[in-house]
Tab-separated table of C-alpha atoms in Angstrom:
chain	number	residue	atom	x	y	z
A	1	MET	CA	139.676	83.224	108.479
A	2	ALA	CA	138.322	86.716	107.832
A	3	LYS	CA	138.422	86.123	104.056
A	4	LEU	CA	136.520	82.875	104.585
A	5	THR	CA	133.869	84.598	106.606
A	6	VAL	CA	133.355	87.305	103.874
A	7	LEU	CA	133.201	84.640	101.224
A	8	THR	CA	130.620	82.728	103.294
A	9	LEU	CA	128.551	85.891	103.716
A	10	MET	CA	128.844	86.718	100.062
A	11	GLY	CA	127.729	83.218	99.228
A	12	LEU	CA	124.739	83.542	101.599
A	13	GLY	CA	123.884	86.902	100.079
A	14	LEU	CA	123.974	85.502	96.593
A	15	ALA	CA	121.826	82.531	97.573
A	16	LEU	CA	119.211	84.886	99.145
A	17	PHE	CA	119.301	87.094	96.082
A	18	ARG	CA	118.708	83.980	93.849
A	19	ASP	CA	115.881	82.860	96.123
A	20	HIS	CA	114.227	86.270	96.063
A	21	ARG	CA	114.706	86.519	92.283
A	22	SER	CA	113.022	83.161	91.843
A	23	SER	CA	110.148	84.214	94.109
A	24	TYR	CA	109.957	87.598	92.377
A	25	GLU	CA	109.662	85.915	88.952
A	26	GLU	CA	106.950	83.539	90.254
A	27	ARG	CA	104.968	86.391	91.789
A	28	LEU	CA	105.193	88.274	88.462
A	29	ASN	CA	104.330	85.090	86.513
A	30	ALA	CA	107.338	85.965	84.428
A	31	PHE	CA	107.202	83.006	82.009
A	32	ARG	CA	103.464	82.755	81.484
A	33	GLU	CA	102.161	82.960	77.951
A	34	VAL	CA	98.582	83.220	76.782
A	35	LYS	CA	96.233	81.026	74.814
A	36	PRO	CA	93.799	83.324	72.954
A	37	VAL	CA	90.101	83.332	73.922
A	38	GLU	CA	88.164	85.541	71.526
A	39	LEU	CA	84.855	87.388	71.751
A	40	PRO	CA	82.597	88.311	68.791
A	41	ASN	CA	82.282	91.912	67.620
A	42	CYS	CA	85.005	93.628	69.593
A	43	ASN	CA	85.819	97.191	68.585
A	44	PHE	CA	88.177	99.778	70.021
A	45	VAL	CA	86.569	102.616	71.969
A	46	LYS	CA	87.045	105.824	69.872
A	47	GLY	CA	88.928	108.407	71.821
A	48	VAL	CA	90.842	106.146	74.215
A	49	GLU	CA	94.549	106.021	73.346
A	50	ALA	CA	96.476	106.384	76.697
A	51	GLY	CA	94.736	104.131	79.142
A	52	SER	CA	91.404	103.342	80.667
A	53	GLU	CA	92.738	101.984	84.009
A	54	ASP	CA	89.393	101.853	85.793
A	55	ILE	CA	85.784	101.890	84.725
A	56	GLU	CA	82.600	102.546	86.670
A	57	ILE	CA	79.197	101.979	85.016
A	58	LEU	CA	76.039	103.572	86.402
A	59	PRO	CA	72.735	101.593	86.314
A	60	ASN	CA	71.595	103.899	83.432
A	61	GLY	CA	74.511	102.840	81.217
A	62	LEU	CA	76.700	105.876	81.602
A	63	ALA	CA	80.348	104.744	82.060
A	64	PHE	CA	83.117	106.756	83.721
A	65	ILE	CA	86.577	105.915	82.559
A	66	SER	CA	89.879	106.911	84.242
A	67	SER	CA	92.466	107.733	81.549
A	68	GLY	CA	96.061	108.894	81.302
A	69	LEU	CA	97.623	107.280	84.379
A	70	LYS	CA	101.225	108.039	85.129
A	71	TYR	CA	102.563	105.482	87.616
A	72	PRO	CA	106.211	104.976	88.682
A	73	GLY	CA	107.840	102.363	86.512
A	74	ILE	CA	104.811	101.929	84.225
A	75	LYS	CA	104.613	102.920	80.570
A	76	SER	CA	102.711	106.023	79.539
A	77	PHE	CA	101.852	106.886	75.891
A	78	GLU	CA	101.020	110.507	76.902
A	79	PRO	CA	103.646	111.251	79.613
A	80	ASP	CA	103.408	115.049	79.210
A	81	LYS	CA	99.598	115.359	79.272
A	82	PRO	CA	97.389	115.399	82.308
A	83	GLY	CA	94.978	112.571	82.968
A	84	LYS	CA	91.233	112.822	82.461
A	85	ILE	CA	87.897	111.313	83.279
A	86	LEU	CA	85.954	110.168	80.151
A	87	LEU	CA	82.205	109.554	79.810
A	88	MET	CA	80.667	106.928	77.588
A	89	ASP	CA	76.933	106.190	76.980
A	90	LEU	CA	76.645	102.475	76.553
A	91	ASN	CA	73.033	102.893	75.347
A	92	GLU	CA	74.263	104.333	72.056
A	93	GLU	CA	74.638	102.138	68.991
A	94	ASP	CA	78.252	103.173	68.396
A	95	PRO	CA	79.403	104.818	71.614
A	96	ALA	CA	82.382	107.125	71.774
A	97	VAL	CA	83.835	108.976	74.677
A	98	LEU	CA	83.866	112.601	75.710
A	99	GLU	CA	86.071	114.205	78.252
A	100	LEU	CA	84.231	115.495	81.331
A	101	LYS	CA	85.029	119.126	82.183
A	102	ILE	CA	86.132	119.662	85.747
A	103	THR	CA	84.708	122.682	87.515
A	104	GLY	CA	84.784	124.115	91.054
A	105	SER	CA	87.685	124.592	93.446
A	106	LYS	CA	90.027	122.190	91.664
A	107	SER	CA	91.558	124.606	89.154
A	108	ASP	CA	95.025	123.102	88.765
A	109	LEU	CA	94.426	120.216	86.355
A	110	SER	CA	97.951	120.135	85.093
A	111	SER	CA	98.864	117.421	87.705
A	112	PHE	CA	95.627	115.513	87.461
A	113	ASN	CA	96.585	111.845	87.435
A	114	PRO	CA	93.499	109.621	87.976
A	115	HIS	CA	93.837	105.937	88.967
A	116	GLY	CA	90.966	103.943	90.658
A	117	ILE	CA	87.443	105.364	90.599
A	118	SER	CA	84.107	104.686	92.352
A	119	THR	CA	80.621	106.137	92.352
A	120	PHE	CA	78.134	106.711	95.097
A	121	THR	CA	74.466	107.711	94.486
A	122	ASP	CA	72.654	109.333	97.457
A	123	GLU	CA	69.002	109.256	98.356
A	124	ASP	CA	68.354	112.384	96.158
A	125	ASN	CA	69.923	110.490	93.159
A	126	ALA	CA	72.922	112.813	93.201
A	127	VAL	CA	75.954	110.934	91.847
A	128	TYR	CA	79.358	111.371	93.463
A	129	LEU	CA	82.523	110.238	91.715
A	130	LEU	CA	85.497	109.492	93.979
A	131	VAL	CA	88.863	109.443	92.177
A	132	VAL	CA	92.269	108.308	93.373
A	133	ASN	CA	94.602	111.018	92.126
A	134	HIS	CA	98.438	111.115	92.051
A	135	PRO	CA	99.454	114.706	91.707
A	136	ASP	CA	103.256	114.731	91.455
A	137	PHE	CA	103.131	110.990	92.306
A	138	LYS	CA	101.592	111.674	95.768
A	139	SER	CA	98.133	110.220	96.690
A	140	THR	CA	94.833	112.072	97.196
A	141	VAL	CA	91.097	111.249	96.840
A	142	GLU	CA	89.216	113.853	94.815
A	143	VAL	CA	85.460	113.999	95.424
A	144	PHE	CA	83.330	115.197	92.505
A	145	LYS	CA	79.623	115.658	91.952
A	146	PHE	CA	78.507	114.515	88.534
A	147	GLN	CA	76.588	117.183	86.505
A	148	GLU	CA	74.829	115.112	83.868
A	149	GLU	CA	73.238	117.954	82.009
A	150	GLU	CA	76.523	119.918	81.699
A	151	LYS	CA	78.595	116.759	81.173
A	152	SER	CA	80.914	117.954	83.908
A	153	LEU	CA	82.323	117.030	87.356
A	154	LEU	CA	82.004	119.630	90.105
A	155	HIS	CA	84.861	119.346	92.490
A	156	GLN	CA	83.681	119.086	96.108
A	157	LYS	CA	86.777	118.170	98.190
A	158	THR	CA	90.384	116.899	98.240
A	159	ILE	CA	91.107	114.219	100.873
A	160	ARG	CA	94.669	113.588	102.117
A	161	HIS	CA	95.647	111.386	105.113
A	162	LYS	CA	98.792	109.750	106.467
A	163	LEU	CA	97.042	106.334	106.105
A	164	LEU	CA	96.443	107.038	102.382
A	165	PRO	CA	100.058	107.228	101.171
A	166	SER	CA	100.062	104.976	98.167
A	167	LEU	CA	96.534	104.588	96.879
A	168	ASN	CA	95.477	102.336	94.059
A	169	ASP	CA	91.772	101.691	94.055
A	170	ILE	CA	88.692	102.764	95.938
A	171	VAL	CA	85.079	101.711	96.646
A	172	ALA	CA	82.701	104.453	97.819
A	173	VAL	CA	80.224	103.688	100.629
A	174	GLY	CA	79.142	107.308	101.025
A	175	PRO	CA	79.788	110.755	99.464
A	176	GLU	CA	83.023	111.034	101.548
A	177	HIS	CA	83.228	107.507	102.904
A	178	PHE	CA	85.246	104.732	101.299
A	179	TYR	CA	87.537	101.717	101.486
A	180	ALA	CA	90.774	102.160	99.579
A	181	THR	CA	93.820	99.963	98.790
A	182	ASN	CA	97.383	101.129	99.365
A	183	ASP	CA	99.517	99.036	96.969
A	184	HIS	CA	102.780	99.793	98.871
A	185	TYR	CA	103.713	100.558	102.485
A	186	PHE	CA	106.624	102.900	101.557
A	187	ILE	CA	106.481	106.186	99.658
A	188	ASP	CA	110.187	106.483	98.883
A	189	PRO	CA	110.823	105.020	95.386
A	190	TYR	CA	113.921	103.117	96.396
A	191	LEU	CA	112.237	101.491	99.406
A	192	ARG	CA	109.135	100.740	97.311
A	193	SER	CA	111.254	98.820	94.830
A	194	TRP	CA	112.758	96.672	97.553
A	195	GLU	CA	109.364	96.179	99.151
A	196	MET	CA	108.060	94.841	95.911
A	197	TYR	CA	111.197	92.803	95.064
A	198	LEU	CA	111.346	91.143	98.514
A	199	GLY	CA	107.606	90.442	98.682
A	200	LEU	CA	107.270	91.996	102.109
A	201	ALA	CA	103.445	91.900	101.876
A	202	TRP	CA	103.059	95.121	103.975
A	203	SER	CA	100.398	96.854	101.877
A	204	TYR	CA	96.943	97.420	103.356
A	205	VAL	CA	93.357	98.562	103.008
A	206	VAL	CA	91.920	101.607	104.806
A	207	TYR	CA	88.432	102.573	105.824
A	208	TYR	CA	87.952	106.392	105.595
A	209	SER	CA	85.198	108.603	106.858
A	210	PRO	CA	85.265	112.252	107.952
A	211	ASP	CA	84.983	111.051	111.524
A	212	GLU	CA	87.283	108.047	111.551
A	213	VAL	CA	90.189	106.597	109.556
A	214	ARG	CA	91.687	103.171	110.193
A	215	VAL	CA	93.412	100.204	108.689
A	216	ALA	CA	90.723	97.674	107.785
A	217	ALA	CA	92.857	94.816	106.472
A	218	GLU	CA	96.595	94.397	105.957
A	219	GLY	CA	99.416	91.866	105.014
A	220	PHE	CA	98.924	92.163	101.200
A	221	ASP	CA	101.459	91.637	98.519
A	222	PHE	CA	100.370	94.636	96.478
A	223	ALA	CA	96.700	95.285	97.363
A	224	ASN	CA	95.058	96.384	94.204
A	225	GLY	CA	91.402	96.295	93.095
A	226	ILE	CA	88.588	96.640	95.593
A	227	ASN	CA	84.781	96.475	95.310
A	228	ILE	CA	81.571	95.578	97.208
A	229	SER	CA	78.715	93.174	96.714
A	230	PRO	CA	75.374	94.587	95.509
A	231	ASP	CA	73.843	94.089	98.932
A	232	GLY	CA	76.747	95.922	100.630
A	233	LYS	CA	77.542	92.969	102.945
A	234	TYR	CA	80.924	91.774	101.409
A	235	VAL	CA	84.077	93.572	100.244
A	236	TYR	CA	86.316	91.974	97.530
A	237	ILE	CA	90.030	92.801	97.435
A	238	SER	CA	92.515	91.620	94.778
A	239	GLU	CA	96.108	90.944	95.853
A	240	LEU	CA	98.030	91.440	92.612
A	241	LEU	CA	101.345	89.642	93.262
A	242	ALA	CA	99.846	86.841	95.335
A	243	HIS	CA	97.381	86.125	92.493
A	244	LYS	CA	94.447	86.079	94.993
A	245	ILE	CA	90.981	87.626	95.515
A	246	HIS	CA	89.886	87.856	99.122
A	247	VAL	CA	86.308	87.968	100.341
A	248	TYR	CA	85.613	89.959	103.491
A	249	GLU	CA	82.479	90.304	105.476
A	250	LYS	CA	81.631	93.963	106.195
A	251	HIS	CA	80.174	94.651	109.612
A	252	ALA	CA	77.925	97.503	110.772
A	253	ASN	CA	80.903	99.306	112.342
A	254	TRP	CA	82.760	99.143	108.976
A	255	THR	CA	85.251	96.524	110.213
A	256	LEU	CA	86.128	93.614	107.877
A	257	THR	CA	86.443	89.862	108.613
A	258	LEU	CA	88.234	87.568	106.143
A	259	LEU	CA	85.847	84.834	104.896
A	260	LYS	CA	87.802	83.094	102.077
A	261	SER	CA	90.473	83.552	99.411
A	262	LEU	CA	90.533	82.379	95.824
A	263	ASP	CA	93.788	81.559	93.983
A	264	PHE	CA	94.458	82.309	90.251
A	265	ASP	CA	97.195	81.747	87.693
A	266	THR	CA	97.208	85.413	86.758
A	267	LEU	CA	97.777	88.839	88.324
A	268	VAL	CA	94.336	90.087	89.359
A	269	ASP	CA	93.863	93.843	88.985
A	270	ASN	CA	90.481	95.797	89.219
A	271	ILE	CA	87.288	94.036	90.227
A	272	SER	CA	83.870	95.060	88.855
A	273	VAL	CA	80.612	93.714	90.287
A	274	ASP	CA	77.552	93.068	88.146
A	275	PRO	CA	74.793	94.844	90.021
A	276	VAL	CA	72.217	92.388	88.771
A	277	THR	CA	73.866	88.983	89.227
A	278	GLY	CA	76.602	89.831	91.720
A	279	ASP	CA	79.193	88.255	89.460
A	280	LEU	CA	82.722	89.566	89.672
A	281	TRP	CA	84.483	90.665	86.424
A	282	VAL	CA	88.249	91.022	86.772
A	283	GLY	CA	90.848	92.542	84.534
A	284	CYS	CA	94.095	90.488	84.730
A	285	HIS	CA	97.758	90.556	83.700
A	286	PRO	CA	98.837	87.006	82.792
A	287	ASN	CA	102.536	88.049	82.881
A	288	GLY	CA	103.385	90.910	85.271
A	289	MET	CA	106.982	91.154	84.053
A	290	LYS	CA	105.636	92.575	80.724
A	291	ILE	CA	103.615	95.213	82.544
A	292	PHE	CA	106.401	96.493	84.741
A	293	PHE	CA	109.098	96.124	82.120
A	294	TYR	CA	107.495	97.357	78.879
A	295	ASP	CA	108.838	95.999	75.557
A	296	PRO	CA	106.841	97.169	72.475
A	297	GLU	CA	108.139	94.023	70.637
A	298	ASN	CA	106.707	91.835	73.352
A	299	PRO	CA	103.800	93.745	74.916
A	300	PRO	CA	101.791	92.745	78.006
A	301	ALA	CA	98.797	90.450	77.414
A	302	SER	CA	95.240	90.791	78.653
A	303	GLU	CA	92.813	88.425	80.441
A	304	VAL	CA	89.303	88.832	81.693
A	305	LEU	CA	87.798	86.555	84.291
A	306	ARG	CA	84.203	86.076	85.357
A	307	ILE	CA	83.583	84.677	88.848
A	308	GLN	CA	80.050	83.367	89.575
A	309	ASN	CA	78.734	82.325	93.061
A	310	ILE	CA	81.822	83.571	94.780
A	311	LEU	CA	80.174	83.194	98.214
A	312	THR	CA	79.377	79.532	97.747
A	313	GLU	CA	81.728	76.582	98.360
A	314	GLU	CA	82.239	76.079	94.662
A	315	PRO	CA	82.597	79.433	92.827
A	316	LYS	CA	82.607	79.131	89.018
A	317	VAL	CA	85.597	80.863	87.317
A	318	LYS	CA	85.536	81.293	83.622
A	319	LEU	CA	88.187	82.876	81.327
A	320	VAL	CA	86.016	85.103	79.116
A	321	TYR	CA	88.745	86.850	77.052
A	322	ALA	CA	92.426	86.372	76.575
A	323	GLU	CA	94.756	88.055	74.116
A	324	ASN	CA	98.561	88.117	73.791
A	325	GLY	CA	98.974	91.960	73.506
A	326	THR	CA	98.826	92.351	69.765
A	327	VAL	CA	95.334	93.890	70.132
A	328	LEU	CA	95.008	94.966	73.723
A	329	GLN	CA	97.928	95.600	76.088
A	330	GLY	CA	97.770	95.306	79.816
A	331	CYS	CA	94.062	94.789	80.703
A	332	SER	CA	93.242	96.216	84.139
A	333	VAL	CA	89.464	96.224	84.296
A	334	ALA	CA	86.340	94.745	82.718
A	335	SER	CA	82.710	95.837	83.263
A	336	VAL	CA	79.399	94.585	81.869
A	337	TYR	CA	76.184	96.310	80.847
A	338	LYS	CA	73.290	94.578	79.072
A	339	GLY	CA	75.275	91.820	77.349
A	340	LYS	CA	78.156	94.120	76.424
A	341	LEU	CA	81.700	94.008	77.869
A	342	LEU	CA	83.865	97.085	78.295
A	343	ILE	CA	87.581	96.229	78.780
A	344	GLY	CA	90.024	98.839	80.026
A	345	THR	CA	93.861	98.957	80.161
A	346	VAL	CA	96.571	100.529	82.411
A	347	TYR	CA	98.011	102.648	79.557
A	348	HIS	CA	96.730	101.403	76.186
A	349	LYS	CA	93.324	101.367	74.404
A	350	ALA	CA	89.857	100.186	75.458
A	351	LEU	CA	87.748	97.455	73.901
A	352	TYR	CA	83.979	97.123	73.641
A	353	CYS	CA	82.659	93.595	72.949
A	354	GLU	CA	79.512	91.641	72.638
A	355	LEU	CA	79.138	88.718	75.022
């Protein structure tokens, strides 16, 4: 009888494992392939070789690029080098990047590991760059002031908090005020892997200010990209492994209320918002298995989506760019400026295209 019970339990365990494996493969879109959608006049951005995970473009055409991310379980082409913030002037005919020098109190750059980034411009036109950083695979937010003349970032502050344990992306709503996504609930690598495998959907979004820190939204299966509408009334959050983008209404007290959710057949990563039209531009991973389990012979593909009229009953979703990984591996972000499209990747190159 005891043997029968053990065999029954083993059978149940195996069935559960199979069910979760099936769900895991579906959430990762493990069997999805890509039909190419090309753009004219695409060129690699000179000087980007080890990632361009997030991109933030100022209204004057200066683009900040987060490069060199080291993330648990994800490929890195420069594992022994610190990350960096690059600057690119999109007004130039053939723009290249330069590395921004970091000055001020942040002297130890050996562990600089930038992830999501966001800018805030105050009433005096001072530009602050907020950077999700993973020194030694922990999570902080680094606040910098952009020095345009010196082409440097002046470090202002390092922000740590128990509600910011596993940061991914950030959207600034003040010099030290932001919403940020935590892509996992757990910090421990073993528990993180089970959290992701089982699809616990325990990740969450936090509102941070010097006076108040609180969970603003929760229940996500890997909360990833986050951004805000040009009028500041709506917050957009991408849920990577549920293949969804959620639209939240932002209230005067900084709380969020879910308005709607859009479903996609791809893993949605970072969200950029066109400041003129309000359109969302989204970097996507058609097949997440290829991102998390890197094979140079079968590299991860790239997709870029444009979402128009997201607040209406019938948003228009267009696949603008799709490539199977032979050119661009693991697209994570796409941003537009004056008819040009800048496409970034988690750990590969960056592409600059005409629309």
